[in-house]
Short mmCIF file of C-alpha atoms in Angstrom, two decimals:
data_model
loop_
_atom_site.label_atom_id
_atom_site.label_comp_id
_atom_site.label_asym_id
_atom_site.label_seq_id
_atom_site.Cartn_x
_atom_site.Cartn_y
_atom_site.Cartn_z
CA GLU A 1 -22.78 -219.23 61.26
CA THR A 2 -25.98 -218.21 59.49
CA GLY A 3 -28.12 -217.44 62.51
CA VAL A 4 -30.32 -220.46 61.85
CA THR A 5 -29.72 -223.47 64.09
CA GLN A 6 -31.06 -226.94 63.41
CA THR A 7 -31.05 -229.92 65.75
CA PRO A 8 -30.28 -232.73 65.67
CA ARG A 9 -27.58 -232.71 63.02
CA HIS A 10 -28.08 -236.41 62.31
CA LEU A 11 -31.04 -238.69 63.05
CA VAL A 12 -31.62 -242.38 62.50
CA MET A 13 -35.11 -243.68 63.10
CA GLY A 14 -37.22 -246.72 62.49
CA MET A 15 -40.44 -246.59 60.52
CA THR A 16 -42.54 -246.86 63.69
CA ASN A 17 -40.73 -244.11 65.61
CA LYS A 18 -41.88 -240.58 66.31
CA LYS A 19 -39.28 -237.83 66.29
CA SER A 20 -39.11 -234.08 65.86
CA LEU A 21 -36.70 -231.78 64.08
CA LYS A 22 -36.10 -228.37 65.58
CA CYS A 23 -35.13 -225.10 63.99
CA GLU A 24 -34.40 -221.79 65.68
CA GLN A 25 -33.53 -218.51 64.02
CA HIS A 26 -31.81 -215.59 65.76
CA LEU A 27 -32.22 -213.08 62.93
CA GLY A 28 -35.55 -211.49 63.80
CA HIS A 29 -37.12 -212.83 60.62
CA ASN A 30 -40.85 -213.29 60.17
CA ALA A 31 -40.92 -216.23 57.74
CA MET A 32 -39.63 -219.78 58.13
CA TYR A 33 -39.43 -222.70 55.74
CA TRP A 34 -38.85 -226.45 55.61
CA TYR A 35 -37.08 -227.89 52.59
CA LYS A 36 -36.25 -231.51 51.77
CA GLN A 37 -33.23 -232.53 49.73
CA SER A 38 -32.86 -236.14 48.67
CA ALA A 39 -29.50 -237.41 47.45
CA LYS A 40 -28.31 -235.53 44.35
CA LYS A 41 -31.71 -233.89 43.85
CA PRO A 42 -32.84 -230.26 44.00
CA LEU A 43 -34.30 -228.81 47.15
CA GLU A 44 -38.02 -229.39 47.49
CA LEU A 45 -40.08 -226.82 49.36
CA MET A 46 -42.28 -228.49 52.00
CA PHE A 47 -43.83 -225.81 54.18
CA VAL A 48 -43.80 -222.05 54.56
CA TYR A 49 -44.77 -220.11 57.65
CA SER A 50 -45.24 -216.37 57.61
CA LEU A 51 -45.92 -214.59 60.91
CA GLU A 52 -46.49 -218.02 62.47
CA GLU A 53 -49.23 -218.86 59.99
CA ARG A 54 -48.76 -221.70 57.55
CA VAL A 55 -49.12 -220.17 54.12
CA GLU A 56 -47.90 -222.98 51.92
CA ASN A 57 -47.99 -226.75 52.06
CA ASN A 58 -46.51 -228.37 48.97
CA SER A 59 -48.57 -231.58 48.97
CA VAL A 60 -46.49 -233.09 51.73
CA PRO A 61 -47.67 -236.43 53.20
CA SER A 62 -49.41 -236.20 56.56
CA ARG A 63 -46.62 -238.19 58.22
CA PHE A 64 -44.79 -234.84 58.23
CA SER A 65 -46.41 -232.33 60.59
CA PRO A 66 -44.97 -228.82 60.98
CA GLU A 67 -45.40 -226.56 63.97
CA CYS A 68 -44.46 -222.92 64.37
CA PRO A 69 -45.13 -221.78 67.97
CA ASN A 70 -43.52 -218.37 67.43
CA SER A 71 -41.56 -216.51 64.78
CA SER A 72 -38.22 -217.83 66.04
CA HIS A 73 -38.98 -221.54 66.26
CA LEU A 74 -40.07 -224.14 63.77
CA PHE A 75 -40.55 -227.86 64.27
CA LEU A 76 -41.11 -230.78 61.94
CA HIS A 77 -42.79 -233.71 63.65
CA LEU A 78 -42.15 -237.07 62.04
CA HIS A 79 -44.14 -240.29 62.45
CA THR A 80 -44.38 -243.60 60.60
CA LEU A 81 -41.87 -242.50 58.00
CA GLN A 82 -40.81 -244.56 55.01
CA PRO A 83 -37.24 -245.34 53.86
CA GLU A 84 -37.74 -242.99 50.89
CA ASP A 85 -38.11 -240.15 53.39
CA SER A 86 -34.39 -240.41 54.13
CA ALA A 87 -32.95 -237.05 53.11
CA LEU A 88 -31.38 -233.82 54.30
CA TYR A 89 -34.05 -231.61 55.90
CA LEU A 90 -33.25 -227.94 55.78
CA CYS A 91 -34.79 -225.07 57.65
CA ALA A 92 -34.57 -221.51 56.37
CA SER A 93 -35.79 -218.09 57.42
CA SER A 94 -36.23 -214.74 55.74
CA GLN A 95 -37.59 -211.29 56.32
CA GLY A 96 -40.73 -211.62 54.25
CA GLY A 97 -42.26 -208.77 52.32
CA ALA A 98 -39.10 -207.20 50.97
CA ARG A 99 -38.37 -207.24 47.24
CA ASN A 100 -34.76 -208.21 47.93
CA GLU A 101 -35.65 -211.01 50.31
CA LYS A 102 -32.89 -213.52 51.05
CA LEU A 103 -33.08 -217.00 52.52
CA PHE A 104 -30.82 -218.00 55.40
CA PHE A 105 -30.44 -221.75 55.84
CA GLY A 106 -29.45 -223.93 58.75
CA SER A 107 -26.96 -226.76 58.36
CA GLY A 108 -29.75 -229.31 58.09
CA THR A 109 -30.70 -232.59 59.70
CA GLN A 110 -29.51 -235.69 57.85
CA LEU A 111 -32.32 -238.19 58.38
CA SER A 112 -32.03 -241.92 57.80
CA VAL A 113 -35.16 -244.06 58.02
CA LEU A 114 -34.51 -247.76 58.51
CA LEU B 1 -42.72 -216.76 39.62
CA ALA B 2 -39.94 -216.63 37.05
CA LYS B 3 -38.49 -219.95 35.90
CA THR B 4 -34.72 -220.18 35.66
CA THR B 5 -32.44 -222.24 33.42
CA GLN B 6 -28.79 -222.95 34.23
CA PRO B 7 -26.16 -225.36 32.90
CA ILE B 8 -26.22 -228.63 34.81
CA SER B 9 -22.46 -228.72 35.37
CA MET B 10 -19.21 -226.88 34.69
CA ASP B 11 -15.55 -227.77 35.12
CA SER B 12 -12.70 -225.39 35.82
CA TYR B 13 -9.15 -225.27 37.15
CA GLU B 14 -7.76 -223.43 40.11
CA GLY B 15 -6.99 -219.79 39.42
CA GLN B 16 -9.39 -219.45 36.52
CA GLU B 17 -12.39 -217.15 36.33
CA VAL B 18 -15.71 -218.97 36.17
CA ASN B 19 -18.88 -217.49 34.69
CA ILE B 20 -22.23 -219.20 35.24
CA THR B 21 -25.16 -217.85 33.26
CA CYS B 22 -28.79 -218.15 34.28
CA SER B 23 -31.72 -217.50 31.95
CA HIS B 24 -34.94 -216.04 33.36
CA ASN B 25 -36.98 -214.86 30.39
CA ASN B 26 -40.18 -214.10 32.30
CA ILE B 27 -38.63 -212.10 35.11
CA ALA B 28 -41.08 -209.59 36.59
CA THR B 29 -40.42 -205.89 36.99
CA ASN B 30 -39.98 -206.09 40.75
CA ASP B 31 -37.95 -209.32 40.85
CA TYR B 32 -34.45 -209.43 42.25
CA ILE B 33 -31.91 -212.05 41.14
CA THR B 34 -30.23 -214.00 43.93
CA TRP B 35 -27.46 -216.60 43.80
CA TYR B 36 -26.77 -219.26 46.41
CA GLN B 37 -23.90 -221.72 46.93
CA GLN B 38 -24.37 -225.17 48.42
CA PHE B 39 -21.74 -227.61 49.65
CA PRO B 40 -22.61 -231.29 50.18
CA SER B 41 -24.73 -231.98 53.27
CA GLN B 42 -25.09 -228.27 54.06
CA GLY B 43 -27.76 -225.65 53.48
CA PRO B 44 -27.40 -223.18 50.62
CA ARG B 45 -25.56 -219.98 51.42
CA PHE B 46 -26.35 -216.55 50.00
CA ILE B 47 -23.63 -215.30 47.64
CA ILE B 48 -24.88 -212.21 45.85
CA GLN B 49 -28.03 -210.40 44.79
CA GLY B 50 -28.80 -207.78 42.20
CA TYR B 51 -31.53 -205.98 40.30
CA LYS B 52 -29.74 -204.50 37.30
CA THR B 53 -26.30 -203.75 35.83
CA LYS B 54 -23.42 -205.00 37.97
CA VAL B 55 -23.01 -205.90 41.60
CA THR B 56 -19.73 -206.89 43.23
CA ASN B 57 -18.88 -208.13 46.69
CA GLU B 58 -15.91 -209.85 48.28
CA VAL B 59 -16.94 -213.23 46.88
CA ALA B 60 -18.33 -212.68 43.38
CA SER B 61 -19.71 -210.34 40.76
CA LEU B 62 -23.14 -210.41 39.20
CA PHE B 63 -23.73 -209.06 35.72
CA ILE B 64 -27.28 -208.28 34.61
CA PRO B 65 -27.96 -206.97 31.09
CA ALA B 66 -30.46 -204.21 30.43
CA ASP B 67 -33.31 -206.58 29.48
CA ARG B 68 -32.75 -208.57 32.73
CA LYS B 69 -33.65 -211.83 30.98
CA SER B 70 -30.41 -213.42 32.08
CA SER B 71 -27.68 -212.94 34.65
CA THR B 72 -24.10 -214.12 34.99
CA LEU B 73 -22.38 -215.04 38.23
CA SER B 74 -18.64 -214.47 37.98
CA LEU B 75 -16.23 -216.15 40.40
CA PRO B 76 -12.71 -214.73 40.07
CA ARG B 77 -9.73 -217.04 40.45
CA VAL B 78 -11.57 -220.09 41.76
CA SER B 79 -10.00 -222.50 44.22
CA LEU B 80 -10.78 -226.12 45.10
CA SER B 81 -13.04 -224.86 47.89
CA ASP B 82 -15.35 -223.27 45.32
CA THR B 83 -16.46 -226.74 44.21
CA ALA B 84 -20.18 -226.63 44.96
CA VAL B 85 -23.64 -226.32 43.46
CA TYR B 86 -24.71 -222.81 42.50
CA TYR B 87 -28.37 -221.83 42.32
CA CYS B 88 -29.96 -218.85 40.63
CA LEU B 89 -33.30 -217.71 42.05
CA VAL B 90 -35.58 -214.98 40.83
CA GLY B 91 -38.43 -213.31 42.64
CA LEU B 92 -38.69 -214.42 46.26
CA THR B 93 -41.35 -212.16 47.69
CA GLY B 94 -43.16 -212.28 50.99
CA ARG B 95 -45.14 -215.41 51.57
CA ARG B 96 -44.26 -217.08 48.32
CA ALA B 97 -41.03 -219.06 48.31
CA LEU B 98 -39.37 -220.50 45.25
CA THR B 99 -38.51 -224.10 44.75
CA PHE B 100 -34.86 -224.31 43.83
CA GLY B 101 -33.96 -225.62 40.40
CA SER B 102 -31.25 -228.17 39.72
CA GLY B 103 -28.49 -225.56 39.95
CA THR B 104 -25.05 -225.73 38.36
CA ARG B 105 -22.55 -228.19 39.76
CA LEU B 106 -19.11 -226.57 39.56
CA GLN B 107 -16.09 -228.85 39.82
CA VAL B 108 -12.72 -227.13 40.30
CA GLN B 109 -9.66 -229.22 39.49
CA PRO B 110 -6.13 -228.61 40.77
#
């Protein structure tokens, strides 16, 4: 158990659906991240939040909309996705600002877009 | 942020020691070196972190030469359960997060 919980664990959705991924961290960290990992590919950084402020958006399509209501919770709202968006979506947190910063990941949401 | 280079894949047998080397020629003075392990369909897991010389924990050892332009993750007596992808990251600071590289896919055979 890493202290970062993601729900749901698996999600199947149609291209016209709207769904949300949820992430919660119990580590007292001040930074949270969304990563995408397509099959047999490296992790791609999507969004970074530091102290609830979005500080990085890696050219992610607008059909992905993040939300960070507080330092413990992070959401990824999904709408009108494409089949190529099928991937493992990983949430991570860290205590930002330290030179020896470490990332703690959740188990991910395996998303399938039909 | 420092770029890292690792072998794409490695093969080993149970009980052997495995050493995975990562090159990071443009590492900055304040950068730490961190290694993560990832199993299929799971998030990466922190293994070990170091700044210089040698660090050892219950899972692995990390060797860093004086110039810090490379580092070597050492896994003693691997087992089948060590089959995973191993990532080397350098310099995660504050608001700036690294994109993971391709990592090294370690396959342990019986």
